[in-house]
CSV table of C-alpha atoms and ligand atoms in Angstrom, one decimal:
chain,number,residue,atom,x,y,z
B,184,MET,CA,62.4,39.8,129.7
B,185,ASN,CA,63.3,36.2,130.2
B,186,LYS,CA,65.9,35.3,132.5
B,187,LEU,CA,69.5,35.5,131.1
B,188,LYS,CA,71.3,31.7,131.5
B,189,ASN,CA,74.5,34.0,131.0
B,190,ASP,CA,73.6,37.1,132.8
B,191,LEU,CA,77.4,38.2,133.8
B,192,PHE,CA,77.7,40.8,130.7
B,193,LEU,CA,74.3,43.5,132.3
B,194,ARG,CA,75.3,42.2,136.2
B,195,ALA,CA,78.5,44.1,134.8
B,196,LEU,CA,77.0,47.4,133.4
B,197,LYS,CA,75.0,47.2,137.0
B,198,GLY,CA,77.9,47.2,139.1
B,199,GLU,CA,76.4,44.0,140.3
B,200,ASN,CA,78.7,41.5,142.1
B,201,VAL,CA,80.7,38.6,139.6
B,202,LYS,CA,82.5,35.7,139.1
B,203,ARG,CA,84.8,37.5,136.5
B,204,PRO,CA,84.5,39.9,134.1
B,205,PRO,CA,82.2,39.3,130.9
B,206,VAL,CA,84.2,39.3,127.8
B,207,TRP,CA,83.1,40.9,123.7
B,208,VAL,CA,85.0,42.4,121.1
B,209,MET,CA,83.8,45.6,119.2
B,210,ARG,CA,83.1,45.0,115.0
B,211,GLN,CA,83.4,41.3,116.7
B,212,ALA,CA,80.9,39.4,113.8
B,213,GLY,CA,82.6,39.7,110.8
B,214,ARG,CA,85.8,41.9,109.2
B,215,TYR,CA,88.1,38.5,110.4
B,216,LEU,CA,86.4,34.9,110.8
B,217,PRO,CA,86.6,32.7,107.4
B,218,ASP,CA,82.2,31.8,107.9
B,219,PHE,CA,82.3,35.1,107.4
B,220,MET,CA,84.6,35.8,104.6
B,221,VAL,CA,83.0,33.4,102.9
B,222,LEU,CA,79.5,35.4,102.6
B,223,LYS,CA,81.1,38.6,101.8
B,224,ASN,CA,82.4,37.4,98.8
B,225,LYS,CA,78.9,36.3,97.9
B,226,TYR,CA,76.6,39.0,99.2
B,227,ASP,CA,76.9,42.7,99.0
B,228,PHE,CA,77.8,44.3,102.3
B,229,PHE,CA,73.9,46.3,102.6
B,230,THR,CA,72.5,42.2,101.0
B,231,ARG,CA,74.2,41.4,104.3
B,232,CYS,CA,72.8,44.0,106.6
B,233,GLN,CA,69.2,44.0,104.8
B,234,THR,CA,68.5,39.6,104.7
B,235,PRO,CA,67.4,39.1,108.4
B,236,GLU,CA,68.6,35.7,107.9
B,237,LEU,CA,72.0,36.4,106.6
B,238,ALA,CA,72.3,39.1,109.5
B,239,THR,CA,71.7,36.9,112.8
B,240,LYS,CA,73.1,34.9,111.5
B,241,ILE,CA,76.3,36.6,110.8
B,242,THR,CA,75.5,38.3,114.5
B,243,MET,CA,75.9,34.0,115.6
B,244,MET,CA,79.1,33.2,114.7
B,245,PRO,CA,81.4,34.8,117.4
B,246,ILE,CA,79.2,33.0,120.0
B,247,ASP,CA,79.2,29.6,118.5
B,248,GLN,CA,83.0,29.9,117.5
B,249,ILE,CA,84.1,31.8,120.2
B,250,GLY,CA,81.9,32.1,123.0
B,251,PHE,CA,81.7,36.2,124.1
B,252,ASP,CA,79.1,36.9,127.4
B,253,ALA,CA,77.3,39.9,124.1
B,254,ALA,CA,75.8,39.1,120.8
B,255,ILE,CA,75.9,42.4,119.0
B,256,ILE,CA,73.5,42.6,116.0
B,257,PHE,CA,75.4,42.5,112.2
B,258,SER,CA,74.6,46.5,110.7
B,259,ASP,CA,76.5,49.6,109.9
B,260,ILE,CA,76.3,53.0,112.0
B,261,LEU,CA,75.7,54.2,108.4
B,262,VAL,CA,71.9,53.1,107.5
B,263,VAL,CA,70.0,56.1,110.0
B,264,PRO,CA,71.8,58.4,107.5
B,265,GLN,CA,70.7,55.9,104.4
B,266,ALA,CA,67.2,56.1,105.9
B,267,MET,CA,67.0,59.3,106.2
B,268,GLY,CA,67.0,59.3,102.1
B,269,ILE,CA,71.0,59.4,101.4
B,270,LYS,CA,72.8,57.3,98.8
B,271,VAL,CA,75.4,55.9,101.0
B,272,GLU,CA,78.3,52.7,99.1
B,273,MET,CA,80.4,49.9,100.8
B,274,LYS,CA,82.8,50.4,98.2
B,275,PRO,CA,85.3,47.4,98.1
B,276,ASN,CA,88.5,47.8,100.4
B,277,PHE,CA,87.3,51.0,100.1
B,278,GLY,CA,84.7,51.8,102.7
B,279,PRO,CA,81.8,53.0,102.9
B,280,PHE,CA,81.4,56.3,100.2
B,281,ILE,CA,78.6,58.9,99.9
B,282,GLU,CA,78.0,60.6,96.1
B,283,SER,CA,76.3,63.6,97.2
B,284,PRO,CA,77.5,63.7,100.0
B,285,ILE,CA,75.6,67.2,101.9
B,286,LYS,CA,77.1,70.5,101.3
B,287,ASN,CA,74.1,73.4,101.9
B,288,ASN,CA,70.8,74.3,103.9
B,289,SER,CA,68.5,73.5,100.9
B,290,ASP,CA,70.2,69.7,100.8
B,291,ILE,CA,69.7,69.1,104.7
B,292,GLU,CA,65.8,70.5,103.9
B,293,LYS,CA,65.9,67.3,102.1
B,294,LEU,CA,66.6,64.7,105.1
B,295,ASP,CA,63.6,62.6,105.8
B,296,ILE,CA,63.7,61.9,109.4
B,297,LEU,CA,59.6,60.9,109.3
B,298,ASN,CA,59.9,57.4,107.5
B,299,VAL,CA,63.5,56.7,108.9
B,300,GLU,CA,61.9,53.5,111.3
B,301,GLU,CA,60.0,51.9,108.3
B,302,ARG,CA,63.1,51.9,106.4
B,303,THR,CA,65.2,50.4,108.5
B,304,ASP,CA,62.7,47.5,109.0
B,305,TYR,CA,64.4,44.7,108.3
B,306,VAL,CA,67.1,45.7,111.6
B,307,PHE,CA,64.4,45.3,113.9
B,308,GLU,CA,63.4,41.5,111.8
B,309,ALA,CA,67.3,40.3,112.3
B,310,ILE,CA,66.6,41.7,115.9
B,311,LYS,CA,64.2,39.5,116.5
B,312,MET,CA,65.1,36.3,114.9
B,313,THR,CA,68.8,37.1,116.3
B,314,LYS,CA,67.1,36.7,120.2
B,315,GLN,CA,65.4,33.6,118.5
B,316,ALA,CA,68.5,31.7,117.8
B,317,LEU,CA,70.3,33.2,120.6
B,318,ASN,CA,67.6,31.9,123.2
B,319,ASN,CA,68.0,33.7,126.3
B,320,SER,CA,71.9,32.0,126.7
B,321,ILE,CA,73.1,35.8,126.6
B,322,PRO,CA,72.9,39.7,126.1
B,323,LEU,CA,71.6,41.2,122.9
B,324,ILE,CA,73.1,44.6,121.9
B,325,GLY,CA,71.9,47.2,119.8
B,326,PHE,CA,73.5,49.8,118.0
B,327,ALA,CA,74.2,53.8,116.5
B,328,GLY,CA,76.0,56.2,115.5
B,329,SER,CA,76.4,59.3,117.5
B,330,PRO,CA,75.0,61.8,115.0
B,331,TRP,CA,78.5,64.3,114.9
B,332,THR,CA,80.2,61.0,113.8
B,333,ILE,CA,77.2,60.0,111.2
B,334,LEU,CA,77.6,64.0,110.6
B,335,CYS,CA,81.4,63.3,109.5
B,336,TYR,CA,80.7,60.7,107.6
B,337,ILE,CA,77.9,62.7,105.4
B,338,VAL,CA,79.3,65.9,104.5
B,339,GLN,CA,82.8,64.5,103.8
B,340,GLY,CA,81.7,61.4,101.7
B,341,SER,CA,84.3,58.7,103.2
B,342,GLY,CA,86.4,58.0,105.8
B,343,SER,CA,88.9,60.8,106.5
B,344,LYS,CA,91.7,61.1,108.6
B,345,ASN,CA,90.7,63.7,110.3
B,346,PHE,CA,87.9,65.0,108.8
B,347,ASN,CA,89.2,68.6,108.4
B,348,THR,CA,86.9,69.7,106.0
B,349,VAL,CA,84.2,68.7,107.8
B,350,LYS,CA,85.8,71.0,110.4
B,351,ASN,CA,85.9,73.9,108.2
B,352,PHE,CA,81.8,73.3,107.5
B,353,CYS,CA,80.6,72.9,111.4
B,354,PHE,CA,83.3,76.2,112.3
B,355,LYS,CA,81.8,78.5,108.8
B,356,ASN,CA,78.4,77.2,109.5
B,357,PRO,CA,77.1,75.9,112.6
B,358,GLU,CA,74.1,77.1,112.0
B,359,LEU,CA,73.8,74.3,109.0
B,360,ALA,CA,76.0,72.3,111.4
B,361,HIS,CA,73.1,72.2,114.3
B,362,LEU,CA,70.2,72.4,112.8
B,363,LEU,CA,71.8,68.9,110.2
B,364,LEU,CA,73.1,67.5,113.9
B,365,LYS,CA,69.6,68.0,115.4
B,366,LYS,CA,68.2,65.9,112.5
B,367,ILE,CA,71.0,63.1,112.9
B,368,THR,CA,70.1,63.0,116.7
B,369,LYS,CA,65.3,62.6,115.8
B,370,ALA,CA,66.5,60.0,114.4
B,371,THR,CA,68.7,58.2,116.1
B,372,ILE,CA,66.4,58.3,118.2
B,373,SER,CA,63.2,56.8,116.8
B,374,TYR,CA,65.4,54.1,115.3
B,375,LEU,CA,67.6,53.0,118.9
B,376,SER,CA,64.1,53.5,120.2
B,377,LYS,CA,62.5,50.5,117.8
B,378,LYS,CA,66.1,48.1,118.2
B,379,ILE,CA,64.8,48.7,121.9
B,380,LYS,CA,60.9,47.6,121.8
B,381,SER,CA,62.1,44.9,119.1
B,382,GLY,CA,64.1,43.7,122.5
B,383,VAL,CA,67.6,44.7,122.5
B,384,ASP,CA,68.8,44.8,125.9
B,385,VAL,CA,71.4,47.0,126.0
B,386,VAL,CA,72.9,49.8,123.7
B,387,GLN,CA,76.0,51.6,122.7
B,388,LEU,CA,76.2,54.5,120.7
B,389,PHE,CA,79.9,55.2,118.7
B,390,ASP,CA,81.8,58.2,119.0
B,391,SER,CA,84.5,56.8,117.0
B,392,TRP,CA,85.2,60.4,115.0
B,393,GLY,CA,84.3,62.5,118.8
B,394,GLY,CA,88.6,62.7,119.2
B,395,VAL,CA,88.8,64.9,116.0
B,396,LEU,CA,87.1,67.8,118.5
B,397,SER,CA,89.0,69.5,120.6
B,398,HIS,CA,88.2,69.8,124.3
B,399,SER,CA,85.4,72.9,123.6
B,400,ASP,CA,84.8,72.2,120.2
B,401,TYR,CA,83.5,68.5,121.6
B,402,GLN,CA,80.7,70.3,124.2
B,403,ILE,CA,79.7,72.3,120.7
B,404,PHE,CA,78.9,69.5,118.1
B,405,SER,CA,79.0,66.2,120.0
B,406,PHE,CA,78.1,65.6,123.7
B,407,PRO,CA,75.1,67.1,124.1
B,408,TYR,CA,73.3,65.6,120.1
B,409,ILE,CA,74.7,62.3,122.7
B,410,LYS,CA,73.3,63.4,126.1
B,411,GLU,CA,69.9,64.4,124.5
B,412,ILE,CA,69.9,60.5,123.1
B,413,ILE,CA,70.4,58.9,126.3
B,414,ASP,CA,67.3,60.9,128.1
B,415,ALA,CA,65.0,60.3,125.7
B,416,LEU,CA,65.9,56.3,125.3
B,417,ASP,CA,64.0,54.3,127.9
B,418,GLN,CA,66.0,54.2,131.3
B,419,SER,CA,65.7,50.7,132.0
B,420,ILE,CA,67.8,49.4,129.6
B,421,PRO,CA,71.9,49.8,129.8
B,422,LYS,CA,73.1,52.0,127.9
B,423,ILE,CA,77.1,52.3,126.8
B,424,ILE,CA,78.8,55.3,125.2
B,425,TYR,CA,82.2,54.8,123.2
B,426,ALA,CA,83.8,57.8,122.7
B,427,LYS,CA,87.1,57.1,120.6
B,428,GLY,CA,90.1,59.9,121.3
B,429,CYS,CA,87.5,61.3,124.7
B,430,TRP,CA,88.9,61.2,127.9
B,431,HIS,CA,88.3,64.5,128.4
B,432,SER,CA,84.8,64.0,128.3
B,433,LEU,CA,84.9,60.2,130.8
B,434,THR,CA,83.5,62.8,134.4
B,435,ASN,CA,81.1,63.9,131.6
B,436,TYR,CA,80.0,60.7,130.4
B,437,SER,CA,80.2,59.5,134.0
B,438,LYS,CA,76.5,61.3,135.3
B,439,ILE,CA,74.2,61.6,132.0
B,440,GLY,CA,73.1,58.2,133.5
B,441,VAL,CA,75.1,55.8,131.2
B,442,SER,CA,75.4,52.2,132.9
B,443,ALA,CA,79.3,52.1,131.1
B,444,ILE,CA,81.5,53.5,129.2
B,445,GLY,CA,84.0,52.0,126.6
B,446,ILE,CA,87.9,53.3,127.2
B,447,ASP,CA,90.3,53.2,124.2
B,448,TRP,CA,93.8,52.3,124.9
B,449,SER,CA,95.4,55.7,124.7
B,450,CYS,CA,93.8,55.9,128.5
B,451,SER,CA,95.1,54.1,131.7
B,452,ALA,CA,93.0,52.2,133.5
B,453,ARG,CA,93.9,54.0,136.4
B,454,ASN,CA,93.1,57.6,134.9
B,455,ALA,CA,89.3,56.3,133.8
B,456,ARG,CA,88.1,55.0,137.2
B,457,TYR,CA,89.9,58.6,139.1
B,458,LEU,CA,87.9,60.7,135.7
B,459,THR,CA,85.0,58.5,136.0
B,460,GLY,CA,84.5,58.7,140.1
B,461,ASN,CA,83.6,54.5,140.4
B,462,ARG,CA,79.6,56.0,139.0
B,463,VAL,CA,79.7,53.8,136.0
B,464,SER,CA,81.6,50.9,134.6
B,465,LEU,CA,84.1,50.3,132.2
B,466,GLN,CA,84.5,48.9,129.6
B,467,GLY,CA,87.7,47.9,127.1
B,468,ASN,CA,90.9,48.9,126.6
B,469,PHE,CA,92.9,46.7,124.8
B,470,ASP,CA,94.9,47.4,121.8
B,471,PRO,CA,93.5,45.7,119.0
B,472,SER,CA,96.9,45.4,117.1
B,473,ARG,CA,98.1,44.0,120.3
B,474,LEU,CA,96.3,41.4,119.0
B,475,PHE,CA,98.4,40.4,116.8
B,476,SER,CA,100.9,39.4,118.8
B,477,SER,CA,102.6,36.1,120.3
B,478,LYS,CA,99.9,34.0,122.1
B,479,GLU,CA,102.2,34.3,125.2
B,480,GLU,CA,101.9,37.9,125.3
B,481,ILE,CA,98.4,38.3,125.0
B,482,LYS,CA,98.0,36.0,128.3
B,483,THR,CA,100.2,38.6,129.8
B,484,LEU,CA,98.7,41.3,128.5
B,485,THR,CA,95.4,40.5,129.4
B,486,ILE,CA,96.1,39.4,132.7
B,487,GLN,CA,97.7,43.2,133.7
B,488,MET,CA,94.6,45.2,131.8
B,489,LEU,CA,92.6,42.9,134.0
B,490,ASN,CA,94.8,43.0,137.6
B,491,GLU,CA,94.0,47.2,136.7
B,492,PHE,CA,90.9,47.4,135.3
B,493,GLY,CA,89.6,45.1,138.5
B,494,LYS,CA,87.5,42.9,138.5
B,495,GLU,CA,84.2,45.1,139.5
B,496,LYS,CA,82.1,47.3,137.4
B,497,TYR,CA,84.2,46.3,134.0
B,498,ILE,CA,83.6,45.0,130.9
B,499,ALA,CA,86.7,43.4,128.8
B,500,ASN,CA,86.6,44.4,125.9
B,501,LEU,CA,89.1,46.7,123.3
B,502,GLY,CA,90.2,49.5,122.9
B,503,HIS,CA,88.2,49.8,119.4
B,504,GLY,CA,87.2,47.7,116.5
B,505,ILE,CA,88.8,44.0,115.8
B,506,LEU,CA,91.2,44.3,113.0
B,507,PRO,CA,90.8,42.3,109.8
B,508,GLU,CA,93.3,39.9,109.8
B,509,THR,CA,93.2,39.6,113.2
B,510,PRO,CA,94.1,35.9,114.2
B,511,VAL,CA,90.9,33.9,115.1
B,512,GLU,CA,92.9,31.3,117.9
B,513,ASN,CA,94.6,35.2,118.9
B,514,VAL,CA,91.2,36.6,119.9
B,515,LYS,CA,90.1,33.1,121.9
B,516,THR,CA,93.4,33.1,123.8
B,517,PHE,CA,92.1,37.2,124.5
B,518,VAL,CA,88.3,35.8,125.4
B,519,SER,CA,90.1,32.5,127.8
B,520,THR,CA,92.7,34.8,129.8
B,521,VAL,CA,89.1,36.9,130.9
B,522,LYS,CA,87.5,33.6,131.7
B,523,GLU,CA,89.9,32.4,133.6
B,524,PHE,CA,90.6,35.1,135.9
B,525,TYR,CA,88.6,34.9,138.7
P,846,CP3,O1,80.4,43.5,115.3
P,846,CP3,C1,80.2,44.1,114.1
P,846,CP3,O2,80.6,44.0,112.9
P,846,CP3,C2,79.0,44.1,113.8
P,846,CP3,C3,78.3,45.5,113.3
P,846,CP3,C4,79.1,46.5,112.5
P,846,CP3,C5,79.9,46.9,111.5
P,846,CP3,N1,80.3,47.9,111.9
P,846,CP3,C6,79.6,46.4,110.4
P,846,CP3,C7,80.5,46.3,109.6
P,846,CP3,C8,79.0,47.7,113.6
P,846,CP3,C9,79.4,48.2,115.1
P,846,CP3,C10,79.6,48.6,112.5
P,846,CP3,C11,79.9,50.5,113.3
P,846,CP3,C12,80.8,50.7,112.4
P,846,CP3,N2,81.1,51.1,111.4
P,846,CP3,C13,80.9,51.8,113.2
P,846,CP3,C14,82.0,52.7,114.0
P,846,CP3,C15,82.4,52.2,114.8
P,846,CP3,C16,84.1,51.6,114.9
P,846,CP3,O3,85.0,50.9,114.3
P,846,CP3,O4,84.8,53.1,115.0
P,846,CP3,C17,81.8,52.5,111.9
P,846,CP3,C18,82.8,53.8,112.5
P,846,CP3,C19,81.4,52.3,110.9
P,846,CP3,C20,81.8,53.0,109.5
P,846,CP3,C21,81.9,52.3,108.7
P,846,CP3,N3,81.4,50.3,108.8
P,846,CP3,C22,83.9,52.3,107.9
P,846,CP3,C23,84.3,53.1,108.2
P,846,CP3,C24,83.3,50.9,107.4
P,846,CP3,C25,84.7,50.2,106.3
P,846,CP3,C26,86.0,49.9,107.1
P,846,CP3,C27,85.8,48.6,107.9
P,846,CP3,O5,85.6,47.7,107.7
P,846,CP3,O6,85.3,49.1,109.3
P,846,CP3,C28,82.0,49.9,107.6
P,846,CP3,C29,82.7,48.8,106.7
P,846,CP3,C30,82.0,47.6,107.6
P,846,CP3,N4,80.7,47.5,108.6
P,846,CP3,C31,82.6,46.6,107.4
P,846,CP3,C32,81.5,45.8,108.3
P,846,CP3,C33,81.6,44.4,108.8
P,846,CP3,C34,83.1,45.6,106.3
P,846,CP3,C35,82.3,45.5,105.0
P,846,CP3,C36,82.1,44.4,104.7
P,846,CP3,O7,82.6,43.6,105.5
P,846,CP3,O8,81.7,44.4,103.9
């Protein structure tokens, strides 16, 4: 790997000394940027994902316009089930929609996990193109959904507040649930391995719906599959796990070889440090809704967050994805406050 001009993010992930914490935000490519909205009105969602030139352009927007310390490739967690043969649509003002969700064994049997890499070739092209555009300035993050979070969408067929139907399915048919989780895990391992080969510097797993499970069911349906993915990937690549609402598993996650753990805003820095015993770096946890507050408040709250987490082993970020319609100026205030923190 060529030396990066700005390696703050990689240094923070390794727990090395930094002059200030690095900063990026989850879902930074899109949603709130006016230039993104122009492309969004012109091309449908999967066209944007599947056209490497467009994905590269969108990935670079927040880098050029806001100045984050890391880029995240523009794509979606649902490209993996799509490559397994599930028809996934992204409906405007609704979100993901799957006409024929997974219901039984034969639906699971039909899923193809052998050709996932081939069918997501456009992602690897976008990674290579984005690496060129970045020109060794900052690191590039590749990502995937956790097997549990992917299962939630492909069994429910859409988003949901609590995924109760999905939980019901899993508790009634645990063998089927595990069969499905195993298939998603295998597909995700080959997908992320290819992302690493294509040039991403870091990978992050999103367990956005881990928090709908009880702490004990989490150990059955989510944690083991995430661990399997972490174990299977190239040891030299830093890995980040973001599991929303899963503070119960912070200690477990700090012991499986990840470099950092994402923290949501419900958990204090002090609690997160205590539970992870300084074994890993922490990433988070500004409440995305707070980016709608006044600039003065954003500044005060950001400084408070920085003081609570401390400068070392820390990556400034939000506690979940940035919200649509967040004022760009406020994002800039958040970023410049971190950059001025020595
Ligand atoms: O920085 C980035 O934006 C990188 C790209 C990115 C997208 N999705 C693009 C996207 C990333 C990292 C994701 C991850 C993702 N996708 C997650 C995990 C992170 C999280 O927020 O919890 C989840 C759960 C999804 C599934 C998904 N995709 C949903 C629920 C939706 C609809 C609601 C929404 O806007 O998030 C999507 C659509 C989607 N993925 C959009 C974008 C920019 C918006 C639709 C559009 O642009 O047409």
